[in-house]
């Protein structure tokens, strides 16, 4: 059988996780790489034995008509142009999160996918985690009843990655578009993908990237450059999102915040039970007239080993067998509408309706 030929646009940090996922699949072949950073492109080509190397996505797409699928792993500002070009060239696309810089770009990407008839999958990798799978088994069994309130938290005490992440022209924003996007998507997914109708949000830029700290810790992007990095994005966001079925989600995400330590968890509360993913899955309910807590034998916390592999394997299965995608473009568009509305609400200091 002919192997599925894969192109990667943007061969930086996260591309390595995509590459590892493709390498695990016997029916895939790493076929071509593209990156505007020529030195990195060459190094990654040598590392992975890929010889078709391009500094321009259009040149790659023109030179390799036989490509079947493309992972878009660039800075956020290039997601739309690279995905649209690949879709127009007839390729299936897996685009990293966030889908785009804003909802307008996301809608243009979805339109390109609809017109090409090719798959546009969004890399909402948390949907493919073992912890999400565990919770979804209970959702599907009706354990929780109706979800009506949720909390999505992704707070870093001093975790601005530096490099392009703090440069709004390349990232589109700070912790909301980079971190919040993961937990907003995961909670909405578990709650059954309700339509967002309005948000109230506030963003802050009080502490910046805290690059001056002596004991700041990790999170550095490959391009981080303490002296020259731009930081013109928010460092904290807090928002309430209202959905059409009455579900309300409270979100907090930060790059810098005066808290004891980093926090990453989601909680959803339903009429029959609630759960927290913190990081183990725990379920809170009542039984036979008692408040009861359910915890699990063995670990249910998110295992990064296999996480991207699950996502990539699903993408390739969808490409091969035309299966329904678990993280389709339309969900990416809805999430971008939420993010746009939060930034708008923060600016206007009013609730913003989402159409
Ligand atoms: N799913 C996750 O958990 C996760 C984790 C980290 C990053 N990401 C996402 O992955 C993307 C990349 O992040 P990263 O940390 O790998 O960044 P990175 O800077 O390490 O890599 C991005 C690469 O894209 C290249 N690039 C930029 N514009 C390009 C263009 N127009 N054409 C070709 N190449 C281009 C850059 O030169 C760079 O090498 C971002 O969208 C980020 O949000 C997702």
XYZ file of N, CA, C and O in Angstrom, residues 115-302:
752
model
N -14.875 24.067 0.780
C -14.786 24.142 -0.683
C -13.878 23.062 -1.257
O -14.114 22.565 -2.349
N -12.840 22.693 -0.504
C -11.905 21.688 -1.029
C -12.404 20.271 -0.782
O -11.943 19.331 -1.421
N -13.311 20.116 0.164
C -13.769 18.768 0.520
C -12.723 18.009 1.329
O -12.845 16.811 1.572
N -11.672 18.693 1.749
C -10.613 18.042 2.538
C -10.851 18.296 4.022
O -11.606 19.182 4.414
N -10.156 17.496 4.831
C -10.321 17.614 6.285
C -9.489 18.763 6.838
O -8.305 18.891 6.505
N -10.110 19.568 7.687
C -9.358 20.535 8.494
C -9.624 20.172 9.950
O -10.725 20.387 10.465
N -8.621 19.571 10.580
C -8.736 19.183 11.997
C -7.935 20.180 12.831
O -6.881 20.645 12.414
N -8.456 20.521 14.013
C -7.752 21.455 14.892
C -7.082 20.660 16.016
O -7.701 19.748 16.588
N -5.851 21.060 16.342
C -5.065 20.296 17.322
C -5.462 20.573 18.766
O -4.619 20.983 19.566
N -6.734 20.305 19.079
C -7.183 20.411 20.477
C -6.771 19.119 21.171
O -7.577 18.218 21.410
N -5.479 19.065 21.509
C -4.871 17.792 21.902
C -5.483 17.239 23.192
O -5.518 16.018 23.402
N -6.000 18.139 24.072
C -6.539 17.671 25.346
C -7.761 16.764 25.146
O -8.119 15.967 26.008
N -8.434 16.901 24.004
C -9.570 16.007 23.727
C -9.128 14.554 23.585
O -9.947 13.651 23.656
N -7.815 14.361 23.332
C -7.306 13.010 23.070
C -6.594 12.420 24.282
O -5.968 11.375 24.187
N -6.703 13.094 25.424
C -6.012 12.635 26.627
C -6.744 11.477 27.302
O -7.971 11.345 27.202
N -5.983 10.677 28.029
C -6.583 9.563 28.786
C -7.570 10.089 29.830
O -8.597 9.453 30.107
N -7.284 11.282 30.420
C -8.191 11.832 31.439
C -9.529 12.229 30.818
O -10.602 11.934 31.369
N -9.474 12.845 29.625
C -10.716 13.212 28.929
C -11.495 11.948 28.549
O -12.736 11.907 28.672
N -10.787 10.915 28.123
C -11.471 9.667 27.740
C -12.193 9.057 28.934
O -13.321 8.570 28.813
N -11.522 9.104 30.110
C -12.145 8.550 31.321
C -13.435 9.313 31.642
O -14.495 8.717 31.873
N -13.331 10.646 31.631
C -14.508 11.462 31.955
C -15.619 11.211 30.935
O -16.797 11.085 31.296
N -15.250 11.124 29.647
C -16.278 10.941 28.608
C -17.013 9.606 28.769
O -18.200 9.509 28.441
N -16.328 8.578 29.291
C -17.028 7.309 29.557
C -18.173 7.542 30.541
O -19.243 6.957 30.409
N -17.937 8.406 31.539
C -18.974 8.691 32.542
C -20.034 9.650 31.989
O -21.208 9.513 32.300
N -19.607 10.594 31.157
C -20.580 11.493 30.500
C -21.538 10.641 29.670
O -22.766 10.776 29.758
N -20.973 9.738 28.881
C -21.802 8.926 27.980
C -22.715 7.968 28.732
O -23.754 7.556 28.222
N -22.329 7.624 29.970
C -23.187 6.750 30.792
C -24.241 7.569 31.532
O -25.060 7.003 32.277
N -24.242 8.885 31.365
C -25.276 9.734 31.996
C -25.008 10.026 33.465
O -25.899 10.480 34.187
N -23.784 9.793 33.939
C -23.451 9.947 35.359
C -23.716 11.351 35.888
O -24.097 11.517 37.047
N -23.470 12.373 35.060
C -23.460 13.747 35.579
C -24.799 14.473 35.467
O -24.958 15.558 36.017
N -25.750 13.899 34.719
C -26.988 14.639 34.470
C -26.690 15.810 33.554
O -25.876 15.700 32.637
N -27.308 16.973 33.861
C -27.106 18.145 33.001
C -26.004 19.027 33.588
O -26.105 19.477 34.733
N -24.957 19.274 32.820
C -23.926 20.208 33.280
C -24.479 21.633 33.220
O -25.047 22.033 32.204
N -24.319 22.397 34.305
C -24.794 23.788 34.250
C -23.737 24.792 34.674
O -23.902 25.987 34.450
N -22.620 24.331 35.263
C -21.567 25.274 35.635
C -20.208 24.592 35.528
O -20.078 23.403 35.840
N -19.225 25.353 35.090
C -17.879 24.785 34.972
C -16.822 25.818 35.304
O -17.067 27.030 35.258
N -15.636 25.308 35.659
C -14.490 26.186 35.925
C -13.297 25.630 35.160
O -12.991 24.432 35.280
N -12.656 26.501 34.396
C -11.490 26.082 33.609
C -10.327 26.965 34.023
O -10.391 28.188 33.877
N -9.296 26.352 34.564
C -8.198 27.133 35.157
C -6.856 26.690 34.583
O -6.559 25.487 34.543
N -6.067 27.668 34.145
C -4.722 27.363 33.644
C -3.837 28.543 34.032
O -3.617 29.459 33.255
N -3.400 28.521 35.279
C -2.648 29.649 35.834
C -1.180 29.292 35.992
O -0.853 28.257 36.586
N -0.322 30.159 35.479
C 1.113 30.021 35.719
C 1.560 31.198 36.578
O 1.171 32.337 36.311
N 2.375 30.889 37.551
C 2.894 31.944 38.439
C 3.920 32.819 37.704
O 3.904 34.052 37.826
N 4.814 32.190 36.950
C 5.818 32.929 36.169
C 6.175 32.057 34.974
O 7.227 31.442 34.938
N 5.266 32.016 34.004
C 5.437 31.054 32.906
C 5.176 31.629 31.537
O 4.591 30.955 30.678
N 5.608 32.882 31.316
C 5.529 33.418 29.955
C 6.634 32.765 29.136
O 7.792 32.791 29.553
N 6.303 32.150 27.999
C 7.321 31.383 27.281
C 8.378 32.230 26.584
O 9.405 31.711 26.164
N 8.142 33.547 26.419
C 9.113 34.374 25.693
C 8.982 34.162 24.192
O 8.031 33.530 23.718
N 9.956 34.691 23.442
C 9.920 34.549 21.980
C 8.635 35.127 21.406
O 8.122 36.136 21.893
N 8.071 34.442 20.420
C 6.904 34.970 19.702
C 5.642 34.956 20.555
O 4.676 35.653 20.252
N 5.629 34.161 21.660
C 4.399 34.018 22.455
C 3.929 35.352 23.053
O 2.747 35.552 23.266
N 4.906 36.258 23.362
C 4.543 37.546 23.955
C 4.350 38.648 22.925
O 4.019 39.771 23.291
N 4.583 38.322 21.665
C 4.506 39.318 20.580
C 3.139 39.176 19.909
O 2.902 38.254 19.124
N 2.246 40.113 20.219
C 0.856 40.013 19.780
C 0.722 39.868 18.261
O -0.197 39.199 17.778
N 1.641 40.472 17.512
C 1.510 40.400 16.052
C 1.711 38.974 15.552
O 1.282 38.612 14.468
N 2.382 38.138 16.343
C 2.596 36.747 15.918
C 1.736 35.753 16.697
O 1.451 34.659 16.219
N 1.318 36.129 17.914
C 0.568 35.187 18.763
C -0.931 35.491 18.793
O -1.740 34.604 19.029
N -1.294 36.769 18.614
C -2.711 37.158 18.716
C -3.130 37.482 20.138
O -4.219 37.997 20.370
N -2.291 37.137 21.119
C -2.650 37.407 22.515
C -1.793 36.576 23.445
O -0.874 35.876 23.002
N -2.088 36.652 24.725
C -1.278 35.990 25.750
C -1.891 34.699 26.259
O -2.280 33.823 25.470
N -2.015 34.563 27.584
C -2.455 33.292 28.154
C -3.865 32.861 27.721
O -4.153 31.662 27.727
N -4.706 33.814 27.322
C -6.046 33.394 26.868
C -5.944 32.556 25.600
O -6.464 31.441 25.537
N -5.251 33.078 24.591
C -5.194 32.385 23.293
C -4.218 31.211 23.331
O -4.349 30.265 22.564
N -3.268 31.243 24.282
C -2.266 30.173 24.336
C -2.662 29.048 25.290
O -2.581 27.868 24.926
N -3.104 29.398 26.492
C -3.400 28.380 27.521
C -4.905 28.206 27.716
O -5.422 27.082 27.736
N -5.612 29.342 27.865
C -7.057 29.286 28.095
C -7.757 28.483 27.018
O -8.704 27.733 27.288
N -7.270 28.619 25.796
C -7.887 27.922 24.662
C -7.986 26.408 24.924
O -8.998 25.777 24.598
N -6.958 25.825 25.553
C -6.960 24.376 25.834
C -8.118 24.004 26.770
O -8.851 23.052 26.529
N -8.223 24.764 27.881
C -9.190 24.353 28.908
C -10.619 24.809 28.570
O -11.580 24.151 28.955
N -10.741 25.916 27.823
C -12.084 26.302 27.357
C -12.591 25.227 26.399
O -13.719 24.755 26.496
N -11.720 24.825 25.476
C -12.159 23.804 24.523
C -12.488 22.491 25.225
O -13.507 21.861 24.921
N -11.642 22.082 26.171
C -11.866 20.782 26.819
C -13.187 20.776 27.607
O -13.966 19.823 27.515
N -13.453 21.860 28.342
C -14.711 21.893 29.119
C -15.915 21.932 28.179
O -16.902 21.242 28.407
N -15.821 22.747 27.131
C -16.955 22.835 26.187
C -17.192 21.468 25.518
O -18.330 21.038 25.341
N -16.109 20.799 25.176
C -16.200 19.473 24.539
C -16.903 18.477 25.473
O -17.842 17.779 25.076
N -16.470 18.473 26.726
C -17.056 17.517 27.679
C -18.518 17.882 27.951
O -19.371 17.007 28.147
N -18.826 19.192 27.901
C -20.210 19.635 28.145
C -21.101 19.451 26.908
O -22.263 19.875 26.933
N -20.570 18.858 25.842
C -21.397 18.552 24.678
C -21.372 19.620 23.596
O -22.303 19.701 22.785
N -20.312 20.449 23.570
C -20.149 21.478 22.537
C -21.329 22.433 22.392
O -21.806 22.676 21.275
N -21.857 22.999 23.494
C -22.929 23.982 23.355
C -22.433 25.229 22.637
O -21.234 25.491 22.601
N -23.382 25.986 22.067
C -23.030 27.225 21.337
C -22.803 28.353 22.332
O -23.665 28.608 23.187
N -21.693 29.089 22.224
C -21.504 30.253 23.107
C -22.435 31.387 22.682
O -22.626 31.608 21.486
N -23.022 32.087 23.677
C -23.907 33.210 23.331
C -23.393 34.562 23.841
O -23.680 35.593 23.240
N -22.653 34.571 24.949
C -22.115 35.857 25.411
C -20.956 35.624 26.367
O -20.828 34.545 26.960
N -20.128 36.660 26.525
C -19.033 36.577 27.497
C -18.885 37.904 28.218
O -19.261 38.965 27.706
N -18.328 37.807 29.413
C -17.858 38.989 30.128
C -16.426 38.670 30.539
O -16.181 37.629 31.161
N -15.498 39.512 30.149
C -14.103 39.178 30.433
C -13.274 40.375 30.842
O -13.622 41.525 30.550
N -12.186 40.094 31.534
C -11.224 41.142 31.899
C -9.828 40.590 31.642
O -9.558 39.414 31.922
N -8.977 41.421 31.073
C -7.569 41.034 30.927
C -6.709 42.050 31.669
O -7.119 43.192 31.879
N -5.529 41.607 32.065
C -4.612 42.460 32.831
C -3.218 42.333 32.240
O -2.863 41.278 31.695
N -2.455 43.400 32.375
C -1.026 43.338 32.018
C -0.287 44.085 33.121
O 0.045 45.253 32.985
N -0.116 43.401 34.232
C 0.458 44.031 35.430
C 1.891 43.575 35.689
O 2.707 44.344 36.158
N 2.167 42.297 35.476
C 3.484 41.758 35.841
C 4.360 41.486 34.621
O 5.556 41.244 34.773
N 3.749 41.476 33.431
C 4.526 41.225 32.209
C 5.063 39.809 32.164
O 4.445 38.872 32.676
N 6.286 39.645 31.602
C 6.806 38.269 31.467
C 7.692 37.862 32.650
O 8.108 36.731 32.749
N 7.992 38.787 33.549
C 8.804 38.528 34.749
C 10.145 37.873 34.418
O 10.648 37.027 35.159
N 10.690 38.284 33.272
C 11.986 37.752 32.855
C 13.126 38.166 33.778
O 14.223 37.609 33.718
N 12.849 39.185 34.625
C 13.884 39.676 35.539
C 14.105 38.743 36.729
O 15.103 38.838 37.423
N 13.176 37.823 36.975
C 13.282 36.967 38.169
C 14.483 36.025 38.073
O 14.750 35.470 37.003
N 15.130 35.822 39.208
C 16.305 34.941 39.213
C 15.912 33.472 39.300
O 16.656 32.593 38.893
N 14.735 33.219 39.867
C 14.326 31.811 40.049
C 13.007 31.547 39.340
O 12.084 30.968 39.868
N 12.947 31.995 38.083
C 11.686 31.999 37.360
C 11.239 30.625 36.858
O 10.051 30.369 36.691
N 12.181 29.750 36.574
C 11.780 28.423 36.117
C 11.695 28.326 34.601
O 12.168 29.213 33.897
N 11.064 27.293 34.126
C 11.109 26.871 32.718
C 10.204 27.615 31.765
O 10.066 28.821 31.827
N 9.596 26.902 30.887
C 8.630 27.394 29.890
C 9.241 28.187 28.750
O 8.528 28.856 28.020
N 10.580 28.197 28.586
C 11.161 29.044 27.540
C 10.895 28.478 26.150
O 11.082 27.292 25.896
N 10.447 29.350 25.254
C 10.305 29.001 23.847
C 11.707 28.864 23.252
O 12.661 29.453 23.758
N 11.812 28.109 22.138
C 13.128 27.932 21.481
C 13.732 29.272 21.082
O 14.940 29.426 21.003
N 12.862 30.255 20.791
C 13.328 31.560 20.321
C 13.436 32.582 21.441
O 13.676 33.757 21.166
N 13.224 32.173 22.682
C 13.213 33.155 23.775
C 14.542 33.892 23.835
O 15.614 33.297 23.708
N 14.441 35.193 24.004
C 15.630 36.037 24.057
C 15.360 37.124 25.079
O 14.683 38.106 24.787
N 15.845 36.886 26.282
C 15.529 37.736 27.434
C 15.586 39.234 27.132
O 14.708 39.994 27.510
N 16.635 39.648 26.423
C 16.853 41.091 26.227
C 15.889 41.684 25.210
O 15.365 42.770 25.393
N 15.651 40.942 24.115
C 14.963 41.564 22.977
C 13.505 41.175 22.823
O 12.824 41.679 21.935
N 12.998 40.266 23.657
C 11.624 39.823 23.458
C 10.615 40.949 23.672
O 10.737 41.742 24.605
N 9.615 40.972 22.796
C 8.489 41.901 22.953
C 7.494 41.238 23.897
O 7.307 40.013 23.834
N 6.865 42.030 24.777
C 5.762 41.468 25.567
C 4.627 42.482 25.555
O 4.564 43.373 26.389
N 3.733 42.365 24.570
C 2.624 43.318 24.484
C 1.273 42.603 24.539
O 0.296 43.044 23.949
N 1.238 41.460 25.262
C -0.005 40.699 25.422
C -0.434 40.762 26.892
O 0.336 41.205 27.751
N -1.642 40.276 27.176
C -2.096 40.236 28.574
C -1.271 39.219 29.363
O -0.718 38.283 28.772
N -1.195 39.408 30.693
C -0.546 38.367 31.505
C -1.563 37.566 32.313
O -1.246 36.518 32.874
N -2.827 38.073 32.380
C -3.903 37.365 33.094
C -5.229 37.635 32.402
O -5.472 38.761 31.947
N -6.063 36.604 32.334
C -7.435 36.785 31.847
C -8.388 36.082 32.797
O -8.062 35.027 33.352
N -9.541 36.711 32.997
C -10.613 36.077 33.763
C -11.900 36.336 32.998
O -12.127 37.467 32.548
N -12.732 35.315 32.810
C -13.939 35.520 31.997
C -15.048 34.553 32.379
O -14.786 33.479 32.946
N -16.269 34.969 32.099
C -17.454 34.108 32.224
C -18.027 33.930 30.822
O -18.232 34.924 30.116
N -18.294 32.704 30.459
C -18.848 32.419 29.122
C -20.223 31.772 29.310
O -20.356 30.809 30.085
N -21.225 32.315 28.629
C -22.583 31.770 28.731
C -22.905 31.029 27.426
O -22.589 31.540 26.345
N -23.514 29.847 27.557
C -23.832 29.042 26.369
C -25.351 28.943 26.178
O -26.127 29.223 27.109
N -25.763 28.525 24.972
C -27.193 28.564 24.621
C -28.051 27.613 25.457
O -29.253 27.809 25.582
N -27.454 26.590 26.044
C -28.238 25.640 26.861
C -28.223 26.029 28.348
O -28.605 25.240 29.206
N -27.739 27.243 28.660
C -27.731 27.699 30.051
C -26.438 27.398 30.782
O -26.218 27.888 31.891
N -25.567 26.591 30.186
C -24.272 26.265 30.801
C -23.414 27.530 30.894
O -23.366 28.316 29.937
N -22.784 27.731 32.050
C -21.906 28.894 32.246
C -20.524 28.394 32.660
O -20.400 27.511 33.520
N -19.505 28.945 32.027
C -18.122 28.527 32.287
C -17.306 29.725 32.752
O -17.318 30.778 32.126
N -16.622 29.538 33.874
C -15.728 30.565 34.388
C -14.286 30.149 34.051
O -13.906 28.999 34.290
N -13.526 31.077 33.484
C -12.173 30.751 33.005
C -11.137 31.687 33.614
O -11.395 32.889 33.743
N -9.997 31.136 33.960
C -8.856 31.957 34.389
C -7.600 31.391 33.743
O -7.400 30.176 33.757
N -6.769 32.267 33.178
C -5.483 31.811 32.634
C -4.450 32.913 32.813
O -4.773 34.096 32.675
N -3.223 32.521 33.141
C -2.176 33.539 33.323
C -0.820 33.036 32.848
O -0.543 31.827 32.851
N 0.019 33.998 32.469
C 1.454 33.758 32.275
C 2.207 34.170 33.542
O 3.254 33.624 33.847
N 1.673 35.204 34.234
C 2.327 35.743 35.436
C 1.268 36.138 36.437
O 0.338 36.877 36.085
N 1.409 35.672 37.676
C 0.401 36.005 38.679
C 0.985 35.696 40.052
O 1.696 34.700 40.212
N 0.663 36.531 41.042
C 1.194 36.296 42.384
C 0.347 35.263 43.125
O -0.555 35.595 43.891
N 0.609 33.999 42.833
C -0.081 32.871 43.469
C 0.977 31.909 44.006
O 2.154 32.011 43.648
N 0.534 30.956 44.830
C 1.499 30.049 45.467
C 2.221 29.196 44.438
O 3.443 29.017 44.486
N 1.452 28.656 43.484
C 2.075 27.799 42.474
C 1.124 27.666 41.290
O -0.042 28.083 41.370
N 1.605 27.067 40.226
C 0.791 26.918 39.013
C -0.440 26.057 39.303
O -0.376 25.116 40.111
N -1.539 26.370 38.624
C -2.767 25.588 38.776
C -3.285 25.251 37.384
O -3.405 26.137 36.541
N -3.595 23.982 37.174
C -4.201 23.595 35.888
C -5.265 22.564 36.149
O -4.942 21.435 36.499
N -6.517 22.968 36.073
C -7.563 21.960 36.268
C -8.866 22.395 35.641
O -9.037 23.561 35.299
N -9.755 21.450 35.456
C -11.111 21.816 35.056
C -12.093 21.111 35.990
O -11.799 20.030 36.534
N -13.229 21.775 36.202
C -14.304 21.201 37.017
C -15.607 21.423 36.273
O -15.830 22.517 35.765
N -16.448 20.419 36.242
C -17.783 20.610 35.680
C -18.796 20.099 36.689
O -18.611 19.006 37.262
N -19.831 20.886 36.911
C -20.842 20.514 37.885
C -22.145 20.197 37.153
O -22.632 21.018 36.369
N -22.693 19.010 37.430
C -23.943 18.601 36.798
C -25.031 18.380 37.834
O -24.782 18.453 39.045
N -26.249 18.119 37.370
C -27.383 17.945 38.278
C -27.299 16.632 39.059
O -27.851 16.525 40.155
N -26.594 15.632 38.508
C -26.482 14.348 39.224
C -25.106 14.134 39.869
O -24.980 13.416 40.851
N -24.087 14.751 39.291
C -22.723 14.617 39.831
C -21.838 15.683 39.206
O -22.222 16.302 38.204
N -20.696 15.895 39.814
C -19.698 16.802 39.240
C -18.365 16.078 39.207
O -18.219 14.991 39.791
N -17.398 16.672 38.514
C -16.063 16.060 38.552
C -15.006 17.139 38.535
O -15.261 18.284 38.156
N -13.838 16.747 38.978
C -12.675 17.611 38.847
C -11.564 16.804 38.202
O -11.452 15.587 38.417
N -10.794 17.506 37.423
C -9.653 16.887 36.764
C -8.457 17.682 37.294
O -8.177 18.768 36.810
N -7.823 17.161 38.372
C -6.930 18.048 39.145
C -5.755 17.345 39.774
O -5.627 17.413 40.984
N -4.834 16.680 39.201
C -4.929 16.210 37.832
C -5.669 14.874 37.744
O -6.098 14.490 36.668
N -5.828 14.163 38.912
C -6.593 12.907 38.873
C -8.074 13.222 38.663
O -8.561 14.264 39.125
N -8.801 12.335 38.040
C -10.249 12.500 37.900
C -10.910 12.079 39.210
O -10.631 10.996 39.736
N -11.744 12.981 39.760
C -12.527 12.633 40.945
C -13.961 13.043 40.681
O -14.206 14.128 40.131
N -14.899 12.204 41.092
C -16.318 12.466 40.833
C -17.022 12.667 42.167
O -16.761 11.930 43.136
N -17.879 13.672 42.244
C -18.594 14.013 43.477
C -20.088 13.849 43.240
O -20.644 14.455 42.318
N -20.740 13.036 44.085
C -22.138 12.752 43.848
C -22.834 12.424 45.168
O -22.330 12.738 46.246
N -24.015 11.848 45.124
C -24.666 11.359 46.335
C -25.294 10.013 46.041
O -25.722 9.740 44.922
N -25.280 9.174 47.048
C -25.760 7.807 46.862
C -26.398 7.328 48.157
O -25.814 7.545 49.235
N -27.585 6.737 48.059
C -28.260 6.188 49.238
C -28.311 7.186 50.394
O -28.109 6.822 51.560
N -28.523 8.474 50.076
C -28.643 9.483 51.129
C -27.331 9.984 51.672
O -27.309 10.650 52.708
N -26.223 9.681 51.004
C -24.904 10.160 51.458
C -24.198 10.914 50.333
O -24.330 10.547 49.163
N -23.441 11.944 50.730
C -22.519 12.555 49.770
C -21.385 11.559 49.564
O -20.797 11.065 50.532
N -21.071 11.256 48.314
C -19.996 10.285 48.054
C -19.022 10.831 47.024
O -19.395 11.664 46.191
N -17.784 10.342 47.134
C -16.726 10.747 46.200
C -16.212 9.495 45.509
O -15.957 8.483 46.165
N -16.045 9.593 44.198
C -15.522 8.440 43.460
C -14.102 8.773 43.008
O -13.872 9.781 42.357
N -13.164 7.921 43.409
C -11.825 8.050 42.833
C -11.482 6.700 42.212
O -12.200 5.725 42.406
N -10.391 6.651 41.487
C -10.145 5.504 40.617
C -8.959 4.677 41.084
O -7.997 5.219 41.633
N -9.022 3.411 40.817
C -7.879 2.530 41.000
C -6.890 2.841 39.877
O -7.295 2.897 38.704
N -5.661 3.100 40.171
C -4.689 3.443 39.124
C -4.803 4.923 38.773
O -5.771 5.586 39.130
N -3.815 5.435 38.093
C -3.784 6.874 37.800
C -4.706 7.229 36.644
O -4.760 6.531 35.628
N -5.440 8.331 36.831
C -6.266 8.869 35.739
C -5.725 10.209 35.275
O -6.351 10.882 34.466
N -4.585 10.648 35.818
C -4.096 11.979 35.444
C -3.541 11.949 34.020
O -3.155 10.889 33.509
N -3.517 13.122 33.412
C -3.117 13.207 32.008
C -1.706 12.683 31.809
O -0.762 13.133 32.454
